[in-house]
XYZ file of C-alpha atoms in Angstrom:
742
model
C 29.018 -18.671 0.240
C 25.850 -20.911 0.259
C 25.522 -24.285 -1.359
C 24.263 -25.001 -4.549
C 21.770 -27.767 -2.908
C 19.506 -25.094 -0.748
C 19.063 -22.705 -4.050
C 19.147 -23.436 -7.639
C 21.878 -21.411 -8.936
C 21.575 -19.356 -12.981
C 24.718 -19.030 -13.924
C 26.452 -16.769 -16.979
C 29.332 -15.420 -17.570
C 29.451 -12.256 -18.771
C 33.119 -10.240 -20.547
C 32.708 -6.948 -19.401
C 35.541 -5.329 -20.830
C 35.207 -5.830 -24.301
C 34.492 -2.768 -26.110
C 31.620 -4.429 -28.457
C 28.285 -5.377 -28.037
C 27.148 -9.114 -26.662
C 25.392 -10.290 -28.667
C 21.904 -12.855 -27.924
C 23.023 -15.701 -28.033
C 26.533 -16.672 -25.477
C 28.574 -18.733 -24.979
C 31.166 -19.648 -22.419
C 34.504 -19.151 -24.751
C 33.039 -15.839 -24.956
C 31.990 -14.882 -21.842
C 35.216 -14.301 -18.579
C 35.389 -12.774 -15.247
C 31.442 -11.616 -14.251
C 29.344 -13.959 -13.225
C 25.419 -13.245 -11.993
C 23.164 -16.517 -10.018
C 19.437 -15.060 -8.163
C 19.171 -16.992 -4.874
C 17.394 -16.189 -1.453
C 14.236 -17.676 -0.377
C 11.304 -17.851 -0.399
C 12.097 -18.170 -4.327
C 10.689 -19.150 -8.441
C 13.371 -20.259 -10.786
C 12.880 -16.190 -12.273
C 13.295 -14.346 -8.972
C 14.935 -14.096 -6.730
C 18.555 -11.746 -4.727
C 20.351 -10.969 -7.559
C 24.205 -11.894 -6.498
C 27.598 -11.361 -8.517
C 31.209 -13.042 -9.034
C 33.229 -10.121 -9.064
C 37.362 -10.769 -8.683
C 36.586 -14.622 -7.612
C 34.248 -13.826 -4.616
C 29.984 -13.981 -4.669
C 28.816 -10.343 -3.152
C 25.081 -8.899 -4.081
C 23.616 -5.500 -5.647
C 22.943 -2.503 -3.234
C 18.871 -1.618 -4.486
C 19.063 2.264 -3.579
C 17.901 3.884 -7.247
C 17.644 0.810 -8.512
C 15.480 0.834 -11.000
C 13.242 -1.897 -14.139
C 15.996 -0.981 -16.776
C 18.685 -2.140 -13.617
C 16.283 -5.053 -13.985
C 15.852 -5.837 -17.690
C 19.371 -6.008 -17.747
C 19.963 -8.317 -14.914
C 17.053 -10.438 -15.629
C 18.632 -10.730 -19.649
C 21.989 -11.584 -18.606
C 20.391 -13.755 -16.711
C 19.292 -15.630 -19.873
C 15.691 -14.328 -19.540
C 13.895 -11.741 -22.397
C 12.408 -9.518 -19.384
C 11.974 -8.219 -16.326
C 8.566 -8.295 -14.341
C 9.258 -6.358 -11.063
C 11.824 -5.389 -9.396
C 12.032 -5.913 -4.997
C 14.120 -3.819 -1.772
C 14.713 -4.604 1.638
C 16.458 -7.854 0.908
C 12.847 -9.820 0.123
C 14.908 -13.153 -0.366
C 16.974 -12.488 2.741
C 20.685 -10.985 3.422
C 23.655 -12.212 1.156
C 26.443 -12.372 2.055
C 31.003 -11.402 1.090
C 30.798 -8.245 -0.430
C 28.100 -5.637 -1.724
C 29.544 -4.726 -4.891
C 27.365 -2.104 -7.091
C 26.104 0.791 -5.345
C 23.636 3.685 -7.119
C 23.792 0.870 -10.196
C 21.637 4.157 -13.017
C 21.222 2.488 -16.491
C 18.749 4.463 -18.849
C 17.441 0.311 -20.680
C 19.817 0.648 -23.378
C 23.064 -0.901 -22.083
C 24.156 -4.501 -22.838
C 25.674 -5.022 -19.461
C 24.602 -4.010 -15.764
C 28.735 -2.712 -16.176
C 27.602 0.015 -18.667
C 25.542 1.689 -16.331
C 26.195 4.448 -14.341
C 27.555 3.278 -10.680
C 29.814 4.632 -7.526
C 32.670 2.230 -8.643
C 32.829 -2.076 -8.064
C 32.878 -1.993 -3.916
C 32.659 1.180 -3.587
C 29.094 1.214 -1.621
C 26.655 2.710 2.083
C 24.695 -0.015 1.772
C 24.024 -3.278 4.439
C 22.913 -6.661 2.746
C 18.996 -5.136 4.647
C 19.206 -3.386 1.080
C 19.798 -6.295 -1.357
C 18.078 -5.710 -4.265
C 16.523 -9.145 -6.552
C 14.299 -9.130 -9.508
C 11.645 -10.877 -11.336
C 12.569 -12.048 -14.187
C 9.392 -12.828 -17.089
C 8.973 -16.791 -17.616
C 10.908 -16.777 -21.040
C 14.015 -17.671 -22.311
C 15.465 -15.828 -24.752
C 16.337 -17.994 -28.873
C 19.113 -19.578 -28.571
C 20.852 -18.422 -25.340
C 23.304 -21.159 -24.463
C 24.108 -21.718 -20.480
C 27.277 -22.124 -19.358
C 28.907 -25.067 -19.125
C 27.938 -26.164 -15.728
C 26.063 -29.179 -14.107
C 23.717 -28.241 -12.246
C 21.931 -30.301 -9.491
C 18.268 -30.471 -8.982
C 16.274 -27.785 -7.520
C 15.674 -28.705 -4.021
C 13.162 -26.308 -2.219
C 9.613 -24.958 -1.988
C 9.280 -22.826 -4.306
C 4.232 -22.858 -4.500
C 1.577 -24.982 -2.273
C -1.296 -25.574 -2.748
C -4.726 -27.162 -0.433
C -6.721 -29.956 -2.607
C -9.609 -30.114 -1.511
C -11.542 -33.225 -1.625
C -15.436 -32.769 -1.841
C -16.134 -31.954 -4.703
C -18.506 -29.523 -4.266
C -14.833 -27.121 -2.258
C -13.901 -27.274 -5.405
C -14.984 -23.883 -6.331
C -15.199 -22.680 -2.432
C -13.118 -19.853 -2.812
C -11.297 -19.196 0.012
C -10.055 -23.105 -0.262
C -9.108 -23.636 3.708
C -9.311 -26.648 3.800
C -7.689 -30.138 1.671
C -4.511 -32.661 0.791
C -1.380 -30.400 1.204
C 0.672 -30.442 -2.268
C 3.876 -29.258 -3.595
C 4.285 -27.536 -6.681
C 7.972 -29.373 -9.002
C 8.407 -28.685 -12.632
C 4.810 -29.247 -14.018
C 2.927 -30.779 -11.912
C 1.483 -31.236 -8.077
C 3.009 -33.898 -5.912
C 1.634 -35.273 -2.436
C 3.544 -34.622 1.397
C 4.098 -38.065 3.908
C 2.431 -37.546 6.971
C 5.033 -39.836 9.205
C 5.962 -37.262 11.252
C 3.796 -34.257 10.339
C 2.847 -31.767 13.369
C 0.758 -29.229 13.965
C 3.390 -26.489 14.107
C 4.182 -27.684 10.046
C 0.925 -27.040 9.368
C 0.617 -23.067 11.323
C 3.198 -22.637 8.945
C 1.368 -23.811 5.550
C -1.524 -22.783 6.777
C 0.375 -18.709 7.416
C 1.645 -19.004 3.984
C -1.809 -18.963 2.373
C -2.792 -17.184 3.946
C -4.455 -18.173 7.265
C -3.714 -17.002 10.857
C -3.584 -20.883 13.002
C -3.969 -25.028 11.588
C -7.361 -26.269 13.191
C -8.014 -30.282 13.542
C -9.530 -32.147 11.250
C -10.891 -35.359 10.856
C -9.006 -37.756 9.079
C -11.230 -40.224 8.566
C -13.214 -38.269 6.275
C -10.260 -38.662 4.188
C -9.131 -41.872 4.586
C -11.186 -43.707 2.431
C -10.181 -40.679 -0.398
C -6.454 -41.332 0.302
C -7.386 -45.119 -0.346
C -8.223 -44.794 -3.757
C -5.015 -42.081 -4.975
C -1.537 -42.611 -6.153
C 0.147 -39.869 -4.401
C 3.356 -38.757 -5.863
C 4.875 -38.267 -2.792
C 8.134 -35.324 -2.876
C 8.502 -35.111 0.708
C 8.982 -35.968 3.767
C 10.182 -35.922 7.115
C 9.819 -32.034 7.291
C 10.230 -30.937 10.981
C 9.631 -26.920 11.638
C 8.515 -24.513 15.301
C 5.895 -22.545 13.318
C 7.774 -19.382 13.084
C 9.250 -20.269 9.677
C 7.105 -17.728 7.288
C 8.133 -20.538 4.424
C 7.584 -24.539 4.253
C 11.515 -23.660 2.931
C 12.470 -22.820 6.511
C 11.907 -26.051 7.563
C 14.604 -28.651 7.991
C 12.941 -30.991 5.970
C 14.023 -35.100 3.279
C 13.132 -35.025 -0.648
C 12.088 -38.040 -1.942
C 14.749 -39.094 -5.189
C 13.241 -39.027 -8.697
C 12.948 -42.764 -9.637
C 13.185 -43.927 -5.989
C 11.731 -46.808 -5.042
C 11.487 -45.092 -1.554
C 7.094 -45.034 0.632
C 5.668 -43.438 2.411
C 5.829 -45.370 5.839
C 1.548 -42.870 6.403
C -0.521 -41.948 3.840
C -0.690 -38.119 2.376
C -0.476 -34.817 4.773
C -3.880 -32.966 5.027
C -4.660 -29.537 6.333
C -6.954 -27.347 7.188
C -6.701 -23.746 8.228
C -8.572 -21.282 10.472
C -10.377 -18.547 8.525
C -8.915 -15.006 10.242
C -11.093 -12.018 11.074
C -9.939 -9.952 8.402
C -11.084 -12.420 5.107
C -14.847 -14.011 7.147
C -15.856 -10.314 7.580
C -15.534 -9.574 4.126
C -17.381 -12.734 2.978
C -20.242 -11.464 5.544
C -23.336 -9.641 3.838
C -24.336 -6.306 4.750
C -26.818 -6.824 7.174
C -24.051 -9.479 9.161
C -22.183 -6.402 8.742
C -24.525 -4.545 10.660
C -24.774 -7.305 13.498
C -21.642 -8.589 14.545
C -19.954 -7.157 17.006
C -16.962 -5.234 16.052
C -14.232 -5.381 18.472
C -11.735 -2.742 19.610
C -9.018 -2.985 17.626
C -5.290 -1.808 18.595
C -3.265 -2.792 15.340
C -3.432 -1.609 11.757
C -1.911 -1.373 9.044
C -1.797 1.999 6.944
C -1.929 3.417 3.262
C -1.819 0.159 1.833
C -2.736 -0.306 -0.785
C -4.882 -4.010 -0.725
C -6.034 -5.761 2.823
C -3.518 -7.232 4.373
C -0.319 -4.838 3.657
C 0.506 -1.619 4.947
C 2.262 0.581 7.762
C 2.665 -0.421 10.754
C 0.364 1.379 13.795
C -0.534 0.159 17.726
C -2.258 1.325 19.655
C -1.329 2.502 23.509
C -2.914 5.207 26.019
C -5.407 5.728 23.648
C -3.136 7.226 20.717
C -2.285 5.405 17.382
C 1.126 5.119 17.205
C 3.949 3.990 14.775
C 7.053 0.950 14.739
C 10.249 2.110 14.137
C 12.271 -0.282 11.569
C 14.869 -1.385 13.811
C 15.371 -4.637 13.665
C 12.350 -4.857 12.200
C 12.367 -8.709 10.034
C 9.780 -11.324 9.497
C 9.028 -13.181 12.392
C 7.541 -9.518 13.717
C 6.126 -8.628 10.603
C 4.134 -12.192 11.187
C 3.513 -10.973 14.150
C 1.952 -8.457 13.459
C -0.344 -10.465 10.700
C -1.375 -13.635 12.345
C -3.037 -11.040 15.091
C -5.234 -9.436 12.954
C -6.431 -11.433 10.183
C -4.015 -12.684 7.744
C -1.190 -14.903 7.192
C 2.576 -15.429 8.328
C 4.351 -11.985 6.339
C 5.652 -11.948 2.525
C 7.618 -9.510 3.629
C 8.472 -7.186 6.176
C 9.317 -3.148 5.638
C 11.451 -0.431 6.801
C 11.776 3.343 5.755
C 8.882 4.477 5.515
C 8.487 2.437 2.250
C 3.988 2.484 2.647
C 4.271 5.961 3.451
C 5.294 8.066 7.126
C 3.046 8.061 9.953
C 2.169 11.171 12.356
C 1.681 11.236 16.640
C 4.220 9.067 18.538
C 6.380 6.218 17.903
C 5.109 3.721 20.321
C 7.864 0.649 20.170
C 11.209 0.380 18.950
C 14.271 -2.944 18.078
C 11.004 -4.996 18.495
C 12.018 -8.424 18.477
C 9.570 -11.796 17.876
C 9.993 -15.415 18.146
C 7.320 -15.916 15.651
C 5.134 -17.387 17.643
C 3.353 -14.574 19.782
C -0.036 -13.841 19.819
C 0.904 -10.334 19.864
C 3.580 -7.522 18.726
C 3.104 -6.762 22.379
C 3.544 -9.964 23.750
C 7.742 -9.271 21.279
C 10.114 -7.772 23.313
C 10.283 -4.003 21.874
C 12.961 -0.423 23.647
C 11.145 2.700 24.517
C 11.349 4.652 21.867
C 12.702 8.162 22.816
C 12.467 11.395 20.070
C 16.279 10.356 19.976
C 16.015 7.531 18.248
C 13.850 6.726 15.039
C 12.184 9.351 12.860
C 8.660 8.789 10.628
C 10.699 8.113 7.651
C 12.374 4.502 9.846
C 8.427 3.352 9.882
C 7.918 -0.161 9.671
C 5.201 -1.923 7.588
C 4.198 -5.154 5.935
C 2.518 -7.400 3.407
C 1.338 -10.400 4.418
C 0.084 -13.121 2.390
C -3.766 -13.512 2.011
C -5.782 -16.873 1.070
C -6.700 -16.102 -2.814
C -10.022 -15.771 -4.003
C -10.123 -15.160 -7.345
C -11.615 -12.183 -7.510
C -9.554 -11.031 -9.949
C -10.879 -12.792 -12.382
C -13.833 -11.016 -12.425
C -13.035 -7.559 -13.592
C -11.113 -6.527 -16.044
C -9.216 -3.793 -18.073
C -9.338 -2.905 -21.342
C -8.779 -0.917 -24.615
C -5.660 0.639 -22.171
C -2.290 2.088 -23.654
C 0.251 -0.342 -20.647
C -1.647 -3.120 -18.566
C -2.854 -0.008 -15.146
C -5.578 1.553 -17.226
C -8.607 0.444 -18.893
C -12.044 1.166 -19.378
C -13.217 -0.854 -16.293
C -15.758 -4.212 -17.500
C -17.242 -6.700 -15.296
C -18.224 -10.949 -15.319
C -21.448 -10.570 -13.965
C -24.753 -13.058 -13.700
C -25.666 -15.831 -12.731
C -23.126 -18.725 -11.786
C -22.818 -20.504 -15.408
C -24.227 -17.461 -17.903
C -21.570 -15.098 -16.707
C -21.365 -11.367 -18.908
C -18.865 -8.853 -19.383
C -20.270 -5.729 -19.235
C -19.896 -2.108 -18.304
C -20.159 -0.153 -15.722
C -22.221 3.471 -16.266
C -19.933 6.410 -15.530
C -22.556 8.554 -14.037
C -20.983 9.074 -10.358
C -18.201 7.295 -11.111
C -14.888 7.720 -8.191
C -12.032 7.465 -7.417
C -13.394 5.216 -3.922
C -14.608 2.743 -6.924
C -11.591 3.615 -9.387
C -9.610 2.709 -5.972
C -11.522 -0.777 -4.805
C -10.919 -1.833 -9.138
C -7.578 -1.349 -8.661
C -7.066 -3.339 -5.791
C -8.972 -6.300 -6.763
C -7.031 -6.311 -10.215
C -3.584 -5.861 -8.005
C -2.172 -3.129 -9.621
C -1.915 -0.574 -6.547
C -3.940 2.533 -7.205
C -6.451 4.582 -7.961
C -4.359 7.543 -10.167
C -7.808 9.118 -12.172
C -11.160 7.759 -11.956
C -12.984 8.161 -14.944
C -16.319 8.451 -16.649
C -15.848 9.047 -19.873
C -13.716 6.319 -21.996
C -14.482 6.979 -25.590
C -10.427 7.061 -25.947
C -10.616 3.182 -24.719
C -13.163 2.296 -27.564
C -11.722 -1.283 -28.262
C -13.670 -3.913 -26.739
C -16.743 -5.544 -27.826
C -17.622 -5.550 -25.036
C -21.395 -2.685 -25.101
C -23.482 -3.250 -22.272
C -23.942 -1.575 -19.412
C -24.439 -4.861 -16.227
C -23.935 -1.652 -12.891
C -24.867 1.393 -12.800
C -24.927 3.684 -9.250
C -21.530 1.703 -7.767
C -21.006 3.134 -4.441
C -17.703 2.036 -2.708
C -16.273 3.136 0.806
C -13.064 2.283 0.761
C -13.462 -0.924 2.724
C -14.357 -3.612 0.326
C -12.691 -5.654 -1.685
C -14.049 -6.221 -4.754
C -16.131 -4.029 -6.244
C -19.078 -6.871 -6.309
C -19.509 -5.950 -2.909
C -20.087 -2.432 -3.445
C -23.596 -1.706 -3.965
C -25.197 -0.633 -6.697
C -28.702 -0.157 -8.604
C -31.040 -3.188 -8.565
C -31.785 -2.459 -11.863
C -28.686 -0.326 -14.431
C -29.698 2.933 -14.497
C -27.392 4.851 -17.355
C -28.807 7.670 -19.032
C -25.819 7.422 -21.121
C -25.705 4.247 -22.530
C -23.358 4.034 -24.881
C -19.687 3.148 -24.066
C -17.615 6.760 -24.438
C -19.605 6.666 -21.028
C -18.504 3.805 -19.415
C -16.452 3.832 -16.225
C -12.355 3.204 -16.331
C -10.050 4.023 -13.701
C -5.678 4.951 -14.294
C -3.881 2.897 -11.787
C -0.636 2.974 -10.641
C 1.988 1.675 -7.664
C 2.156 4.737 -5.533
C -0.263 7.234 -4.009
C 0.392 10.733 -2.093
C -1.097 10.955 1.061
C -2.181 14.673 2.374
C -2.247 14.436 6.987
C -2.576 17.861 8.768
C -0.501 18.924 11.277
C -3.535 19.295 13.847
C -0.477 20.914 17.214
C -0.149 23.885 14.753
C -3.922 24.678 14.171
C -3.687 24.464 17.940
C -1.193 27.040 18.442
C -2.092 29.678 16.042
C -5.603 29.619 16.624
C -7.368 33.247 16.872
C -10.163 35.661 17.158
C -9.960 39.569 14.362
C -12.210 41.319 13.880
C -11.943 42.345 10.661
C -13.315 45.583 8.591
C -15.502 44.723 5.569
C -13.115 47.243 2.868
C -10.672 45.424 4.000
C -12.644 41.666 2.698
C -13.453 42.903 -0.675
C -11.536 39.811 -2.380
C -12.665 38.144 0.165
C -15.913 37.853 -0.925
C -15.070 37.515 -4.143
C -13.781 34.330 -3.112
C -16.863 32.777 -0.916
C -14.768 33.247 2.149
C -17.104 34.700 4.123
C -20.491 33.746 5.615
C -23.453 34.657 4.118
C -25.040 37.335 6.407
C -21.447 39.092 4.736
C -23.952 39.581 1.973
C -26.876 41.922 3.270
C -23.490 44.133 5.463
C -23.660 47.791 5.510
C -20.110 47.823 2.907
C -17.325 48.836 3.433
C -18.385 50.515 7.016
C -18.227 47.556 9.504
C -16.144 44.117 9.800
C -16.224 40.560 10.566
C -15.602 39.004 12.980
C -13.379 35.414 11.883
C -11.353 32.754 13.752
C -8.258 32.273 12.027
C -4.768 29.566 11.701
C -2.513 28.365 9.776
C -2.197 24.782 8.518
C 0.449 22.881 7.384
C 0.278 20.426 4.953
C 2.598 17.514 4.677
C 3.001 14.667 2.239
C 3.277 11.862 4.159
C 3.026 9.681 0.976
C 5.130 8.055 -1.915
C 3.606 9.997 -4.630
C 3.584 14.039 -5.272
C -0.473 15.594 -5.048
C -0.381 17.581 -8.125
C -3.737 18.304 -9.309
C -7.257 17.042 -11.199
C -6.986 20.135 -13.304
C -4.524 20.755 -15.837
C -3.357 24.295 -16.437
C -5.159 24.650 -18.851
C -8.078 24.992 -16.380
C -6.973 26.874 -14.303
C -8.602 29.744 -11.828
C -6.179 32.838 -11.880
C -7.306 35.623 -9.014
C -6.361 38.764 -9.288
C -6.964 39.324 -4.872
C -3.870 36.850 -4.488
C -2.207 37.429 -7.865
C -1.535 34.033 -8.359
C -3.535 31.144 -10.509
C -6.138 28.360 -8.461
C -4.803 25.174 -10.055
C -8.428 23.517 -7.342
C -11.467 24.359 -6.543
C -12.363 23.105 -3.148
C -8.924 21.484 -1.414
C -9.959 22.296 2.023
C -13.411 22.506 4.044
C -13.278 24.527 7.541
C -16.085 23.975 9.519
C -17.350 24.667 13.392
C -19.548 22.187 14.687
C -21.795 21.809 17.137
C -21.376 18.019 19.002
C -24.150 16.856 16.430
C -22.267 17.730 14.033
C -24.684 20.985 12.425
C -22.465 23.457 10.976
C -22.753 26.799 12.594
C -19.665 28.042 10.907
C -18.210 27.483 7.647
C -15.713 28.674 5.358
C -14.605 25.649 3.082
C -11.270 27.040 1.505
C -12.579 27.261 -2.895
C -9.051 26.642 -3.999
C -6.314 26.606 -3.776
C -2.660 27.090 -5.293
C -0.295 24.466 -3.756
C 3.844 24.574 -4.032
C 6.627 23.326 -1.391
C 6.689 25.882 0.913
C 9.331 23.992 3.118
C 10.595 19.950 3.181
C 12.631 17.158 4.874
C 15.742 17.652 5.304
C 17.402 16.464 2.144
C 14.540 16.421 -0.082
C 14.225 19.499 -3.149
C 11.482 21.547 -3.027
C 9.627 21.115 -7.048
C 6.435 22.856 -6.813
C 5.566 26.860 -6.748
C 2.784 28.948 -7.588
C 4.395 32.565 -9.340
C 5.136 32.321 -12.492
C 2.661 29.925 -14.047
C 4.746 27.266 -11.979
C 3.777 24.056 -12.175
C 1.432 23.262 -8.292
C 1.140 20.480 -6.245
C 3.245 18.956 -3.081
C 6.443 17.012 -3.354
C 6.584 13.848 -1.688
C 8.361 15.114 1.543
C 8.029 18.468 2.120
C 3.912 19.680 3.352
C 2.540 23.321 2.352
C 2.107 26.229 4.171
C -1.496 28.551 4.768
C -0.546 31.493 7.365
C -2.812 32.943 9.332
C -2.856 36.028 8.749
C -3.990 35.701 4.382
C -6.970 36.273 3.279
C -10.025 32.696 3.928
C -7.158 30.929 6.305
C -10.402 31.397 8.321
C -13.582 30.690 9.540
C -16.612 33.792 10.080
C -17.688 33.662 13.187
C -19.795 37.131 12.736
C -22.933 35.185 13.635
C -22.281 32.084 15.900
C -23.487 32.602 19.090
C -21.497 32.015 22.510
C -21.193 27.735 23.805
C -18.902 25.128 23.581
C -18.082 23.357 18.968
C -15.945 21.492 17.624
C -13.448 23.140 14.959
C -13.089 20.883 11.730
C -10.201 20.436 8.821
C -11.153 18.796 5.736
C -8.124 18.389 3.354
C -9.740 16.839 -0.733
C -12.972 16.518 1.642
C -14.106 15.470 -2.831
C -11.784 12.763 -2.593
C -10.684 14.762 -6.148
C -7.262 13.562 -5.932
C -6.418 9.917 -5.213
C -4.226 9.698 -1.972
C -3.680 5.839 -0.662
C -5.456 6.655 3.259
C -8.390 9.342 2.868
C -9.040 8.208 7.339
C -6.336 11.040 8.111
C -7.355 13.832 6.047
C -9.699 15.203 8.919
C -9.103 16.710 11.815
C -11.229 17.806 15.137
C -10.503 19.949 17.536
C -12.628 21.335 20.558
C -13.403 24.741 20.919
C -14.640 27.375 23.291
C -15.552 30.894 22.413
C -17.152 33.324 24.940
C -18.252 35.872 22.887
C -14.912 37.725 23.219
C -12.332 35.034 22.337
C -11.721 31.544 22.310
C -9.337 28.818 23.274
C -8.792 25.706 20.495
C -7.536 22.587 22.322
C -7.356 18.647 21.807
C -6.621 19.029 18.030
C -5.278 15.636 16.139
C -6.171 14.081 13.611
C -9.551 12.058 13.219
C -8.366 8.874 13.353
C -5.384 9.560 16.169
C -7.331 8.066 18.826
C -9.422 4.412 20.065
C -13.046 5.127 20.075
C -13.661 5.833 23.293
C -11.240 8.525 23.491
C -12.889 10.210 19.938
C -15.484 9.084 22.330
C -14.955 11.473 25.288
C -13.655 13.684 23.097
C -16.685 14.543 21.800
C -18.772 14.261 24.891
C -16.267 16.974 27.706
C -18.929 18.731 29.560
C -20.418 21.086 28.092
C -20.319 19.505 24.966
C -23.331 18.461 24.886
C -25.468 21.303 26.087
C -23.635 23.705 24.711
C -23.173 25.866 27.724
C -20.131 27.116 28.328
C -18.375 26.239 31.639
């Protein structure tokens, strides 16, 4: 059991056997049997790992089936009004002892966690790597009486900051240099620099989102600090440099009202700006002249910079990392290598979606001081060791940029939706205004959701008449275009002066955000395995002609005589994200297709193209519309969608939709294509009609050699599966540039 001095215990005794509902106000006489507390690090007083005292022993709760309803009930047990979030995968560290509860399912109406369904006390198949935590709203229940125990003073570090000493730097973000201060109750206090080392500074910078510390001119601060009257909180901090949080370092606290003084002055820290942040602060012109370095590690599928599935480059091919023994030290090495700070979370179980292709590493063990994940100890992978359901991911500390202060949502039913309002204008005379909805799309809405910290985009709305609840009426931005790499909407391109056909508030842009998103990925190897040529008689292509699945020259053919030459192949589209892929259009607007005998829910779902080396289309067979359903699923995942009988359409997480090579329109019409070397390209969701967590893996390319009679398809791969150098070699293989058969 952890000592009380290491964490702030919040205890509440609950009578779990009583039949009457628990009153809002409790007293120790009413509560017998079960106790609850928050534990772990790093955390604030209103958050932490949930621990339960049952049968004279403290234990934890497993995160399986955990929901916000569970969190609300537990927070009320702890004396808070409600929960604002919950955590999984032992975010606050692994507990010890028993795992008392597993598969807890609450409806939200229960008075006690013991009233919820579960596997029963002590019946669990979890490990402490799955300990659940809660984040409670920092608002106490009126009249709530805590247990009659005397709590010691809280002796841990929750929040830190750097306070700039130069007046001009106080309004400049991010703050990378200043006097180190720790929060104590409602005030900020300093740290004594006696014995302070660069290892301590490294930990501080990592917490604040910077990859490393740097030297500073202490003489610059000397005169300033002599004029101050510091209130010291900490001294004798002794970090090794590998810690992810200052709380993990040995340190001493000054006692309240103590006469002890610091044999030195307040700590001043200077941090190095990581390339991930510094590049985002450059203007577009400077970005163009900046030399782009070849990256060997990246994050995919995250909703904001500094989070995502870890992918590394090996032998010119991107692959994932298995989560066996994945921890905060390994995650921090990744974060710092990418230009962020230390890791906030080391995520397991493909929490940021599943990758495709090889798994390059397993059982990664880092000290936390390595400069690259390749410097850590690891095992090479075999197919039996890991699957993509075990892909590792990270959430990194990022510098505070204040971007969320310049944008807000208004009029929505919940905080995750509404009309977009931006703070715009010269400094000192900023005003809130609206964005013209013309051309507003998924990429722009995704940037808004990321900037506000609301996760992924669910819908981008060009009309918001139903959210007309704000007094902001002026359009201040139009023609907004985002690429998906921006950290704020202000970094996207837009018109110099507002140009909007419909300036009424009903035509202002809006968004709906979501905690999760789908991620569609094409099975590239299957395209290569199933490709062939068929000369199909025209009398069998009337249905295909109605659906525009043939080239334009087919209109001039001598119907029903003759044939069309078709490049046929199967496509298997997986949903590797964390939310089902659902069509944007409602059932009322689905189109019935007599030829296929079912409704199509998307006008354009994929594009099939045959290209020359310079990107010129020589043939296209875009699949104008699709019926989306679950053809098959991974083990333990059930099908939810089917096209038959006007059923619900979509692709479930962990399932795939298979379009066999022998169905109509599953082809490219190459009747008019001359012999040569080409690139076969397939793009899923090409117009970004439905939001996804990652659009960079939606395209697939293959080398294609056609001699007029036969066709060879090889080297099929996702558009972002190879390194830049490998992609260049792919596009310029022998014979490609002159388009001659070799």
